[in-house]
Coordinates of N, CA, C and O in Angstrom, one line a residue:
M1 N 72.5 -51.1 -43.4 CA 72.1 -49.8 -42.7 C 70.9 -49.2 -42.8 O 70.2 -48.4 -42.2
G2 N 70.1 -49.7 -44.0 CA 68.8 -49.3 -44.4 C 68.8 -47.9 -44.8 O 69.5 -47.5 -45.8
R3 N 67.9 -47.1 -44.5 CA 67.6 -45.8 -44.8 C 68.9 -44.8 -45.2 O 69.8 -45.1 -44.3
E4 N 68.7 -44.0 -46.2 CA 69.9 -43.1 -46.5 C 70.0 -41.8 -45.8 O 69.0 -41.4 -45.1
L5 N 71.1 -41.4 -45.6 CA 71.4 -40.4 -44.7 C 71.0 -39.0 -45.6 O 71.1 -39.1 -46.9
Q6 N 70.6 -37.9 -45.0 CA 69.9 -36.9 -45.6 C 71.1 -35.7 -45.3 O 70.8 -35.0 -44.3
P7 N 72.1 -35.6 -46.0 CA 72.8 -34.3 -45.7 C 72.2 -32.9 -45.9 O 71.1 -32.9 -46.7
A8 N 72.5 -31.9 -45.4 CA 72.0 -30.6 -45.2 C 71.7 -30.0 -46.6 O 70.9 -29.3 -47.0
T9 N 72.7 -30.5 -47.5 CA 72.6 -29.9 -48.8 C 71.5 -30.6 -49.7 O 71.1 -30.1 -50.8
S10 N 70.8 -31.5 -49.2 CA 69.8 -32.1 -49.8 C 68.5 -31.5 -49.4 O 67.3 -31.9 -50.0
G11 N 68.4 -30.6 -48.6 CA 67.1 -29.8 -48.0 C 66.8 -28.8 -48.8 O 67.2 -28.4 -49.8
A12 N 65.7 -28.0 -48.2 CA 65.2 -26.8 -48.9 C 65.2 -25.8 -47.9 O 65.2 -25.9 -46.7
G13 N 65.3 -24.4 -48.3 CA 65.3 -23.4 -47.6 C 66.6 -23.0 -46.9 O 67.7 -23.7 -47.2
P14 N 66.8 -22.2 -45.9 CA 68.0 -21.9 -45.4 C 68.6 -22.8 -44.5 O 67.9 -23.6 -43.8
L15 N 69.8 -22.9 -44.3 CA 70.8 -23.8 -43.6 C 70.7 -23.0 -42.3 O 71.5 -22.0 -42.2
L16 N 70.4 -23.7 -41.3 CA 70.6 -23.1 -39.8 C 71.3 -23.8 -38.9 O 71.2 -25.0 -38.8
Q17 N 72.2 -23.1 -38.2 CA 72.9 -23.5 -37.2 C 72.4 -23.1 -35.9 O 72.1 -22.0 -35.6
R18 N 72.1 -24.1 -35.1 CA 71.3 -23.9 -33.7 C 72.3 -24.5 -32.7 O 72.6 -25.6 -32.8
D19 N 72.4 -23.6 -31.6 CA 73.5 -23.8 -30.6 C 72.7 -23.7 -29.4 O 71.8 -22.5 -29.1
Y20 N 72.6 -24.7 -28.5 CA 72.0 -24.7 -27.1 C 73.0 -25.2 -26.1 O 73.6 -26.4 -26.4
W21 N 73.4 -24.6 -25.2 CA 74.5 -24.8 -24.3 C 74.2 -24.1 -22.9 O 73.4 -23.2 -22.8
A22 N 74.8 -24.9 -22.0 CA 74.7 -24.4 -20.6 C 76.1 -24.7 -19.8 O 76.6 -25.7 -20.1
V23 N 76.1 -24.0 -18.8 CA 77.2 -24.4 -17.6 C 76.5 -25.4 -16.8 O 75.5 -25.0 -16.3
V24 N 77.1 -26.6 -16.9 CA 76.7 -27.6 -15.7 C 77.4 -27.4 -14.5 O 78.6 -27.9 -14.5
A25 N 76.9 -26.6 -13.6 CA 77.6 -26.4 -12.4 C 77.5 -27.4 -11.4 O 76.7 -28.1 -11.2
D26 N 78.6 -27.7 -10.6 CA 78.7 -28.7 -9.4 C 78.5 -30.0 -10.0 O 78.0 -30.9 -9.4
S27 N 79.0 -30.2 -11.3 CA 78.9 -31.6 -11.9 C 79.9 -32.4 -11.2 O 81.1 -32.2 -11.1
P28 N 79.4 -33.7 -10.8 CA 80.5 -34.5 -10.1 C 81.1 -35.4 -11.3 O 81.9 -36.1 -10.9
L29 N 80.8 -35.1 -12.5 CA 81.5 -35.7 -13.8 C 82.3 -34.9 -14.5 O 81.8 -33.7 -14.8
D30 N 83.4 -35.2 -15.1 CA 84.2 -34.5 -15.9 C 83.6 -34.4 -17.4 O 82.5 -35.5 -17.5
P31 N 83.9 -33.7 -18.4 CA 83.2 -33.8 -19.7 C 83.2 -35.3 -20.4 O 82.3 -35.5 -20.8
V32 N 84.4 -36.0 -20.1 CA 84.3 -37.3 -20.7 C 83.3 -38.2 -20.0 O 82.5 -39.1 -20.6
E33 N 83.2 -38.3 -18.8 CA 82.4 -39.0 -17.9 C 80.9 -38.5 -18.3 O 80.1 -39.4 -18.3
L34 N 80.7 -37.3 -18.4 CA 79.3 -36.7 -18.5 C 78.9 -37.5 -20.0 O 77.7 -37.9 -20.1
M35 N 79.7 -37.3 -21.1 CA 79.2 -37.9 -22.4 C 79.0 -39.3 -22.2 O 78.1 -39.9 -22.9
T36 N 79.8 -40.0 -21.5 CA 79.6 -41.4 -21.4 C 78.2 -41.7 -20.6 O 77.5 -42.5 -21.2
Y37 N 78.0 -41.0 -19.7 CA 76.6 -40.9 -19.1 C 75.6 -40.6 -20.0 O 74.6 -41.3 -20.2
V38 N 75.6 -39.5 -20.9 CA 74.7 -39.2 -21.9 C 74.4 -40.2 -22.9 O 73.4 -40.5 -23.3
K39 N 75.6 -40.8 -23.3 CA 75.2 -41.8 -24.3 C 74.6 -42.9 -23.9 O 73.7 -43.6 -24.5
A40 N 74.9 -43.4 -22.5 CA 74.3 -44.5 -21.9 C 72.9 -44.5 -21.7 O 72.2 -45.2 -21.6
R41 N 72.4 -43.1 -21.3 CA 71.0 -42.8 -21.0 C 70.4 -41.9 -22.0 O 69.4 -41.2 -21.4
F42 N 70.8 -41.8 -23.2 CA 70.3 -41.0 -24.3 C 68.9 -41.0 -24.6 O 68.2 -39.9 -24.5
C43 N 68.2 -42.1 -24.5 CA 66.8 -42.1 -24.6 C 65.8 -41.7 -23.5 O 64.7 -41.4 -23.6
T44 N 66.5 -41.5 -22.4 CA 65.9 -41.2 -21.0 C 65.9 -39.5 -20.9 O 65.2 -38.9 -20.1
L45 N 66.6 -39.0 -21.7 CA 67.0 -37.6 -21.5 C 66.1 -36.5 -22.1 O 65.7 -35.3 -21.7
P46 N 65.3 -36.7 -23.3 CA 64.4 -35.7 -23.9 C 63.1 -35.7 -23.2 O 62.9 -36.5 -22.4
P47 N 62.3 -34.4 -23.3 CA 61.2 -34.5 -22.8 C 60.1 -35.5 -23.3 O 59.8 -35.3 -24.7
A48 N 59.6 -36.3 -22.7 CA 58.7 -37.4 -23.2 C 57.4 -36.8 -23.8 O 56.9 -37.4 -24.8
A49 N 57.1 -35.6 -23.3 CA 55.7 -35.0 -23.8 C 55.9 -34.6 -25.2 O 54.9 -34.4 -26.1
L50 N 57.3 -34.3 -25.7 CA 57.5 -33.8 -27.1 C 58.1 -34.8 -28.0 O 57.8 -34.8 -29.2
V51 N 59.0 -35.7 -27.3 CA 59.8 -36.6 -28.3 C 60.1 -37.7 -27.6 O 60.4 -37.7 -26.5
E52 N 60.3 -39.0 -28.3 CA 60.6 -40.0 -27.6 C 61.8 -40.9 -28.5 O 61.5 -40.9 -29.9
F53 N 62.9 -41.3 -27.9 CA 63.9 -42.1 -28.6 C 63.9 -43.4 -28.3 O 63.6 -43.8 -27.2
A54 N 64.4 -44.3 -29.2 CA 64.5 -45.6 -29.1 C 65.8 -46.1 -29.9 O 66.0 -45.9 -30.9
A55 N 66.9 -46.5 -28.9 CA 68.2 -46.9 -29.5 C 68.5 -48.5 -29.0 O 69.3 -48.5 -28.3
P56 N 67.7 -49.4 -29.8 CA 68.0 -50.8 -29.4 C 69.5 -51.2 -29.4 O 69.9 -52.0 -28.7
D57 N 70.5 -50.5 -30.3 CA 71.8 -51.0 -30.3 C 72.7 -50.1 -29.6 O 73.8 -50.2 -29.7
G58 N 72.2 -49.3 -28.9 CA 72.9 -48.2 -28.0 C 73.1 -46.9 -28.9 O 72.9 -46.8 -30.3
V59 N 73.9 -46.1 -28.4 CA 74.3 -44.8 -29.1 C 75.8 -45.0 -29.4 O 76.6 -44.6 -28.7
V60 N 76.0 -45.7 -30.5 CA 77.3 -46.0 -30.9 C 77.4 -45.9 -32.4 O 76.4 -45.9 -33.1
R61 N 78.5 -45.6 -33.0 CA 78.8 -45.5 -34.5 C 78.0 -46.3 -35.2 O 78.1 -47.7 -35.0
D62 N 77.3 -45.9 -36.2 CA 76.5 -46.5 -37.2 C 75.1 -47.0 -36.6 O 74.3 -47.7 -37.4
A63 N 74.8 -46.8 -35.4 CA 73.5 -47.2 -34.8 C 72.5 -46.4 -35.2 O 72.6 -45.1 -35.6
T64 N 71.2 -46.9 -35.4 CA 70.0 -46.2 -35.7 C 69.2 -45.7 -34.6 O 69.2 -46.7 -33.6
I65 N 68.9 -44.4 -34.2 CA 68.0 -44.1 -33.1 C 66.6 -43.8 -33.8 O 66.5 -42.8 -34.6
D66 N 65.6 -44.5 -33.4 CA 64.2 -44.2 -33.9 C 63.7 -43.1 -33.0 O 63.8 -43.1 -31.7
I67 N 62.9 -42.3 -33.6 CA 62.2 -41.0 -33.0 C 60.8 -41.0 -33.3 O 60.5 -41.3 -34.4
R68 N 60.0 -40.7 -32.2 CA 58.6 -40.4 -32.5 C 58.4 -38.9 -32.0 O 58.5 -38.6 -30.7
I69 N 58.1 -38.0 -32.9 CA 57.8 -36.6 -32.6 C 56.3 -36.4 -32.2 O 55.7 -36.9 -33.1
T70 N 55.9 -35.9 -31.1 CA 54.5 -35.6 -30.7 C 54.0 -34.9 -31.7 O 54.4 -33.9 -32.4
P71 N 52.6 -35.3 -32.4 CA 52.0 -36.4 -31.7 C 52.1 -37.6 -32.3 O 52.1 -38.6 -31.6
A72 N 52.4 -37.9 -33.7 CA 52.6 -39.3 -34.4 C 53.5 -39.4 -35.4 O 53.5 -40.0 -36.3
Q73 N 54.7 -38.5 -35.5 CA 55.5 -38.4 -36.6 C 56.7 -39.2 -36.1 O 57.4 -39.1 -35.2
R74 N 57.1 -40.3 -37.0 CA 58.1 -41.1 -36.9 C 59.3 -40.9 -37.8 O 59.0 -40.6 -39.0
C75 N 60.5 -41.0 -37.4 CA 61.7 -40.8 -38.2 C 62.8 -41.4 -37.5 O 62.8 -42.0 -36.5
A76 N 63.9 -41.1 -38.2 CA 65.3 -41.7 -37.4 C 66.5 -41.0 -37.9 O 66.5 -40.2 -38.6
V77 N 67.4 -41.2 -36.9 CA 68.6 -40.7 -37.1 C 69.9 -41.8 -37.1 O 69.5 -42.8 -36.5
R78 N 71.1 -41.5 -37.6 CA 72.1 -42.5 -37.6 C 73.3 -41.8 -36.8 O 73.7 -40.7 -37.1
V79 N 73.8 -42.5 -36.0 CA 75.1 -42.1 -35.3 C 76.3 -42.1 -36.4 O 76.7 -43.2 -36.9
I80 N 76.7 -40.8 -36.7 CA 77.7 -40.7 -37.8 C 79.1 -40.5 -37.3 O 80.1 -40.6 -38.1
H81 N 79.3 -39.9 -36.1 CA 80.6 -39.8 -35.4 C 80.3 -39.9 -33.9 O 79.3 -39.7 -33.2
D82 N 81.4 -40.5 -33.3 CA 81.4 -40.8 -31.8 C 82.8 -40.6 -31.3 O 83.8 -41.4 -31.9
D83 N 83.1 -39.9 -30.3 CA 84.3 -39.8 -29.7 C 84.1 -39.6 -28.3 O 83.0 -39.8 -27.7
R84 N 85.2 -39.4 -27.5 CA 85.2 -39.4 -25.8 C 84.3 -38.3 -25.4 O 83.7 -38.3 -24.4
Q85 N 84.2 -37.1 -26.2 CA 83.4 -36.1 -25.7 C 82.3 -35.6 -26.5 O 81.7 -34.5 -26.2
S86 N 81.8 -36.6 -27.6 CA 80.8 -36.1 -28.2 C 80.2 -37.3 -29.0 O 80.9 -38.2 -29.4
V87 N 78.8 -37.1 -29.5 CA 78.3 -37.8 -30.5 C 77.6 -37.0 -31.4 O 76.8 -36.0 -31.0
T88 N 77.6 -37.5 -32.7 CA 76.8 -36.6 -33.7 C 75.9 -37.7 -34.5 O 76.2 -38.8 -34.8
L89 N 74.8 -37.2 -34.7 CA 73.7 -37.8 -35.4 C 73.5 -37.3 -36.8 O 73.3 -36.1 -36.9
G90 N 73.2 -38.1 -37.9 CA 72.8 -37.6 -39.2 C 71.4 -38.0 -39.5 O 70.8 -39.3 -39.0
T91 N 70.5 -37.1 -40.0 CA 69.3 -37.5 -40.3 C 69.1 -38.3 -41.4 O 69.8 -38.6 -42.4
L92 N 68.1 -39.4 -41.1 CA 67.8 -40.3 -42.2 C 66.5 -40.0 -43.1 O 65.7 -39.1 -42.7
A93 N 66.5 -40.5 -44.3 CA 65.2 -40.2 -45.1 C 63.9 -40.4 -44.3 O 63.9 -41.4 -43.4
G94 N 63.1 -39.3 -44.4 CA 61.9 -39.5 -43.7 C 61.8 -38.5 -42.4 O 60.9 -38.1 -41.9
H95 N 63.0 -38.1 -42.1 CA 63.2 -37.1 -41.0 C 62.7 -35.7 -41.6 O 63.1 -35.6 -42.8
P96 N 62.1 -34.9 -40.8 CA 61.7 -33.6 -41.4 C 62.8 -32.4 -41.5 O 62.8 -31.6 -42.4
E97 N 64.0 -32.9 -41.3 CA 65.0 -32.2 -41.6 C 66.4 -33.0 -42.2 O 66.3 -34.1 -42.0
A98 N 67.0 -32.0 -42.7 CA 68.4 -32.7 -43.4 C 69.4 -32.2 -42.9 O 69.8 -31.0 -43.0
G99 N 70.4 -33.0 -42.3 CA 71.5 -32.5 -41.5 C 72.1 -33.4 -40.4 O 71.8 -34.7 -40.5
R100 N 72.6 -32.7 -39.5 CA 73.4 -33.4 -38.5 C 73.3 -32.4 -37.2 O 73.1 -31.3 -37.3
I101 N 73.4 -33.3 -36.0 CA 73.5 -32.6 -34.8 C 74.3 -33.4 -33.9 O 74.7 -34.5 -33.8
T102 N 75.2 -32.5 -33.1 CA 76.2 -32.9 -32.4 C 75.9 -32.6 -30.8 O 75.4 -31.4 -30.4
F103 N 76.1 -33.6 -29.9 CA 75.9 -33.4 -28.4 C 77.2 -33.6 -27.9 O 78.0 -34.6 -28.0
G104 N 78.0 -32.5 -27.3 CA 79.3 -32.7 -26.7 C 79.4 -32.0 -25.2 O 78.6 -31.0 -25.0
A105 N 80.3 -32.4 -24.6 CA 80.6 -31.9 -23.2 C 82.3 -31.4 -23.2 O 83.1 -32.2 -23.8
Y106 N 82.6 -30.3 -22.7 CA 84.0 -29.9 -22.6 C 84.0 -28.8 -21.6 O 83.0 -28.1 -20.9
R107 N 85.3 -28.4 -21.2 CA 85.5 -27.4 -20.3 C 85.8 -25.9 -21.0 O 86.5 -25.8 -22.2
N108 N 85.3 -24.9 -20.5 CA 85.6 -23.5 -21.2 C 86.9 -23.0 -20.5 O 87.4 -23.7 -19.6
P109 N 87.4 -22.0 -21.0 CA 88.7 -21.3 -20.4 C 88.6 -21.1 -19.0 O 89.5 -21.3 -18.1
A110 N 87.6 -21.0 -18.3 CA 87.4 -20.7 -16.9 C 87.3 -22.2 -16.1 O 87.3 -22.3 -14.9
G111 N 87.2 -23.2 -16.9 CA 87.4 -24.7 -16.2 C 85.9 -25.2 -15.9 O 85.7 -26.2 -15.4
D112 N 84.8 -24.4 -16.3 CA 83.4 -24.9 -16.1 C 83.2 -26.0 -17.2 O 83.6 -26.0 -18.4
V113 N 82.2 -27.0 -16.7 CA 81.8 -28.1 -17.7 C 80.7 -27.2 -18.5 O 79.8 -26.9 -17.9
I114 N 80.7 -27.5 -19.8 CA 79.7 -27.0 -20.7 C 79.1 -28.3 -21.3 O 79.9 -29.0 -22.0
F115 N 77.8 -28.4 -21.4 CA 77.1 -29.2 -22.3 C 76.6 -28.6 -23.4 O 75.9 -27.6 -23.2
H116 N 76.9 -29.0 -24.6 CA 76.6 -28.0 -25.8 C 75.9 -29.1 -27.0 O 76.3 -30.1 -27.0
I117 N 74.7 -28.5 -27.4 CA 74.2 -29.2 -28.7 C 74.2 -28.3 -29.9 O 73.9 -27.1 -29.7
R118 N 74.7 -28.8 -31.0 CA 74.6 -27.8 -32.1 C 74.2 -28.7 -33.4 O 74.7 -29.5 -33.6
S119 N 73.1 -28.1 -34.0 CA 72.5 -28.6 -35.2 C 73.0 -27.9 -36.4 O 73.0 -26.6 -36.3
R120 N 73.3 -28.4 -37.6 CA 73.2 -27.9 -38.9 C 72.4 -28.5 -39.8 O 72.7 -29.7 -40.2
A121 N 71.4 -27.8 -40.2 CA 70.2 -28.6 -40.8 C 69.2 -27.6 -41.5 O 69.2 -26.5 -41.1
R122 N 68.6 -28.1 -42.4 CA 67.4 -27.5 -43.1 C 66.3 -28.3 -43.3 O 66.6 -29.6 -43.3
S123 N 65.3 -27.8 -43.5 CA 64.0 -28.5 -43.8 C 64.2 -29.4 -45.0 O 65.1 -29.0 -46.0
T124 N 63.6 -30.6 -45.2 CA 63.8 -31.4 -46.2 C 62.8 -31.0 -47.5 O 63.1 -31.3 -48.5
S125 N 61.9 -30.0 -47.1 CA 60.9 -29.5 -48.3 C 60.4 -28.2 -47.8 O 60.6 -27.9 -46.6
L126 N 60.0 -27.4 -48.8 CA 59.5 -26.3 -48.4 C 58.0 -26.4 -47.5 O 57.9 -25.4 -46.8
I127 N 57.3 -27.4 -47.8 CA 56.2 -27.6 -47.0 C 56.6 -28.0 -45.5 O 56.0 -27.4 -44.6
K128 N 57.6 -28.9 -45.4 CA 58.1 -29.0 -43.9 C 58.7 -27.7 -43.4 O 58.6 -27.4 -42.2
R129 N 59.3 -26.8 -44.1 CA 59.8 -25.5 -43.7 C 58.6 -24.7 -43.1 O 58.6 -24.1 -41.9
I130 N 57.5 -24.8 -43.8 CA 56.2 -24.0 -43.3 C 55.7 -24.4 -42.0 O 55.5 -23.9 -40.8
G131 N 55.9 -25.7 -41.9 CA 55.2 -26.5 -40.7 C 56.1 -26.3 -39.4 O 56.0 -26.1 -38.5
F132 N 57.7 -26.2 -39.8 CA 58.7 -26.0 -38.9 C 58.5 -24.4 -38.2 O 58.4 -24.4 -37.1
L133 N 58.3 -23.7 -39.2 CA 58.0 -22.2 -38.6 C 56.9 -22.1 -38.0 O 56.8 -21.3 -36.9
A134 N 55.7 -22.8 -38.3 CA 54.4 -22.7 -37.4 C 54.6 -23.2 -36.1 O 54.0 -22.7 -35.1
I135 N 55.2 -24.4 -35.9 CA 55.3 -25.1 -34.7 C 56.6 -25.7 -34.3 O 56.9 -25.9 -33.1
G136 N 57.3 -26.3 -35.2 CA 58.5 -27.0 -35.1 C 59.4 -26.4 -34.5 O 60.3 -27.0 -33.6
D137 N 59.8 -25.0 -34.7 CA 60.9 -24.5 -34.0 C 60.9 -24.2 -32.5 O 61.7 -24.5 -31.9
A138 N 59.6 -24.0 -32.0 CA 59.3 -23.7 -30.7 C 59.5 -25.2 -30.0 O 60.3 -25.4 -29.0
M139 N 59.0 -26.2 -30.6 CA 59.0 -27.7 -30.1 C 60.6 -28.0 -30.0 O 61.0 -28.6 -29.1
Q140 N 61.4 -27.7 -31.1 CA 62.8 -28.1 -31.1 C 63.5 -27.3 -29.9 O 64.3 -28.1 -29.3
T141 N 63.2 -26.0 -29.9 CA 64.0 -25.4 -28.7 C 63.6 -26.0 -27.3 O 64.4 -26.3 -26.5
N142 N 62.5 -26.3 -27.1 CA 61.8 -27.0 -25.9 C 62.6 -28.2 -25.7 O 63.1 -28.7 -24.5
T143 N 62.6 -29.0 -26.7 CA 63.2 -30.4 -26.7 C 64.7 -30.3 -26.2 O 65.0 -31.0 -25.2
W144 N 65.4 -29.5 -26.9 CA 67.0 -29.4 -26.6 C 67.3 -28.7 -25.2 O 68.2 -29.1 -24.7
T145 N 66.5 -27.8 -24.9 CA 66.8 -27.0 -23.7 C 66.3 -27.9 -22.5 O 67.1 -28.0 -21.4
D146 N 65.2 -28.7 -22.7 CA 64.9 -29.6 -21.5 C 65.9 -30.8 -21.5 O 66.4 -31.3 -20.5
F147 N 66.4 -31.3 -22.7 CA 67.5 -32.3 -22.6 C 68.6 -31.9 -21.9 O 69.2 -32.5 -21.0
I148 N 69.1 -30.7 -22.0 CA 70.3 -30.0 -21.3 C 69.9 -30.0 -19.8 O 70.7 -30.4 -19.0
R149 N 68.6 -29.6 -19.5 CA 68.2 -29.4 -18.1 C 68.4 -30.7 -17.5 O 68.8 -31.2 -16.4
N150 N 67.8 -31.8 -18.3 CA 67.6 -33.3 -17.8 C 69.0 -33.7 -17.5 O 69.3 -34.6 -16.6
V151 N 69.9 -33.6 -18.4 CA 71.3 -33.9 -18.2 C 71.8 -33.5 -16.8 O 72.3 -34.3 -16.0
A152 N 71.7 -32.1 -16.7 CA 72.3 -31.6 -15.3 C 71.5 -32.2 -14.1 O 72.3 -32.7 -13.3
V153 N 70.2 -32.2 -14.2 CA 69.6 -32.7 -13.0 C 69.9 -34.1 -12.8 O 70.1 -34.7 -11.5
S154 N 70.0 -34.9 -13.8 CA 70.0 -36.6 -13.6 C 71.5 -36.9 -13.0 O 71.6 -38.0 -12.5
V155 N 72.3 -35.9 -13.2 CA 73.7 -36.2 -12.6 C 74.1 -35.5 -11.3 O 75.1 -35.5 -10.7
G156 N 73.0 -34.9 -10.9 CA 73.1 -34.1 -9.4 C 73.8 -32.8 -9.5 O 74.4 -32.2 -8.7
A157 N 73.7 -32.2 -10.7 CA 74.2 -30.9 -11.1 C 73.3 -29.9 -11.1 O 72.0 -30.1 -11.0
R158 N 73.7 -28.6 -11.3 CA 72.7 -27.6 -11.9 C 73.1 -26.7 -12.9 O 74.3 -26.9 -13.3
I159 N 72.1 -26.1 -13.5 CA 72.6 -25.1 -14.6 C 73.0 -23.8 -14.0 O 72.1 -23.3 -13.2
E160 N 74.0 -23.3 -14.4 CA 74.4 -22.0 -13.9 C 73.9 -20.8 -14.9 O 74.3 -21.0 -15.9
G161 N 73.1 -20.1 -14.3 CA 72.5 -18.8 -15.3 C 71.5 -19.5 -16.0 O 70.4 -20.0 -15.6
V162 N 71.5 -19.4 -17.4 CA 70.3 -19.6 -18.2 C 71.0 -20.8 -19.2 O 72.3 -20.8 -19.5
I163 N 69.9 -21.5 -19.9 CA 70.6 -22.3 -21.1 C 70.2 -21.3 -22.4 O 69.3 -20.8 -22.6
H164 N 71.5 -21.2 -23.0 CA 71.5 -20.5 -24.2 C 71.0 -21.0 -25.4 O 71.2 -22.4 -25.5
A165 N 70.2 -20.3 -26.3 CA 69.8 -20.9 -27.3 C 70.0 -19.8 -28.4 O 69.6 -18.7 -28.3
D166 N 70.6 -20.2 -29.8 CA 71.0 -19.3 -30.6 C 70.9 -20.0 -31.9 O 71.2 -21.0 -32.2
T167 N 70.1 -19.3 -32.9 CA 70.0 -19.7 -34.4 C 70.5 -18.6 -35.2 O 70.2 -17.5 -34.9
Q168 N 71.3 -19.3 -36.2 CA 71.6 -18.3 -37.1 C 71.8 -18.9 -38.6 O 72.2 -20.4 -38.5
Q169 N 71.5 -18.2 -39.6 CA 71.7 -18.7 -40.9 C 73.0 -18.8 -41.2 O 73.8 -17.9 -41.0
V170 N 73.6 -20.0 -41.8 CA 74.9 -20.0 -42.1 C 75.2 -20.6 -43.7 O 74.2 -21.1 -44.2
D171 N 76.4 -20.4 -44.1 CA 76.6 -20.9 -45.3 C 76.9 -22.3 -45.2 O 77.6 -22.7 -44.2
E172 N 76.9 -23.1 -46.4 CA 77.3 -24.6 -46.4 C 78.7 -24.8 -46.4 O 79.6 -23.9 -46.7
L173 N 79.3 -25.6 -45.6 CA 80.5 -26.3 -45.6 C 80.5 -27.5 -46.0 O 79.8 -28.4 -46.2
P174 N 81.8 -28.0 -46.6 CA 81.8 -29.2 -47.2 C 81.5 -30.3 -46.3 O 80.9 -31.3 -46.7
E175 N 81.4 -30.2 -45.1 CA 81.0 -31.3 -44.0 C 79.6 -31.5 -44.0 O 79.0 -32.2 -43.6
D176 N 78.9 -30.4 -44.5 CA 77.4 -30.5 -44.8 C 77.0 -31.3 -45.8 O 75.7 -31.5 -45.9
D177 N 77.8 -31.8 -46.7 CA 77.4 -32.7 -47.7 C 77.9 -34.0 -47.6 O 78.7 -34.3 -46.6
E178 N 77.5 -35.1 -48.2 CA 78.2 -36.4 -48.3 C 79.4 -36.3 -48.5 O 80.1 -35.6 -49.0
P179 N 80.2 -37.4 -47.7 CA 79.6 -38.3 -46.8 C 79.7 -37.7 -45.5 O 80.4 -37.0 -45.0
L180 N 78.4 -37.9 -44.7 CA 78.3 -37.3 -43.5 C 79.0 -38.1 -42.4 O 78.8 -39.3 -42.3
H181 N 79.9 -37.6 -41.7 CA 80.9 -38.4 -40.8 C 81.4 -37.3 -39.8 O 82.2 -37.8 -38.9
S182 N 81.2 -36.0 -40.0 CA 82.0 -35.1 -39.0 C 81.0 -34.5 -38.1 O 79.9 -34.2 -38.3
P183 N 81.5 -34.1 -37.0 CA 80.5 -33.3 -36.0 C 80.4 -32.1 -36.3 O 81.2 -31.3 -37.1
T184 N 79.4 -31.5 -35.8 CA 79.1 -30.0 -35.9 C 80.0 -29.1 -35.3 O 80.0 -27.9 -35.6
F185 N 80.6 -29.5 -34.3 CA 81.7 -28.9 -33.5 C 82.7 -29.8 -32.9 O 82.3 -30.8 -32.7
L186 N 83.9 -29.5 -32.3 CA 84.6 -30.2 -31.8 C 84.6 -29.9 -30.2 O 84.9 -28.8 -29.8
A187 N 84.4 -31.0 -29.5 CA 84.4 -30.8 -28.1 C 85.5 -31.2 -27.6 O 86.0 -32.2 -27.4
V188 N 86.3 -30.2 -27.2 CA 87.5 -30.3 -26.6 C 87.9 -29.6 -25.2 O 87.3 -28.5 -25.0
G189 N 88.7 -30.2 -24.3 CA 89.1 -29.5 -23.2 C 88.4 -30.4 -22.1 O 87.2 -30.1 -21.7
D190 N 89.0 -31.5 -21.7 CA 88.4 -32.3 -20.6 C 89.0 -32.2 -19.3 O 88.7 -32.6 -18.4

């Protein structure tokens, strides 16, 4: 498997939970179909001006996804959890953050299809934290909101209302430590 996973407990600074989500209106796909689509096209969905993904083995359990963050930072994540409605990635040594991120689709109580990204991570060092505060936070928000927008557009749907972005400092949970294998949220309601 190569490089070691970096649980959030190994990082520095506050543990942040970041949620990005939107209603995918007029989706021709149900949540399970939407996640199948996202996993198959994962590397085409982020904004290429900010980040590029390469997943030569696909987006499946234990696969590594190589990342190039603009302008030239290289790092990687590993698929640590995969089910019908979500996929979770854990950061590997060399990534600027320590933690995990889940991409999932589900229906809300009104029956709308929701596409949701939740990360639970902290910077790997205080120096990385300063860099994140200076530029990384905005880049990360743009990356994941554009990812959500690209998911909707690429399946012929639209975003209803706005793409929500919320960040809060949270306490550690047992799942934030080794062994990393749990999603950051459960995507249920297909």
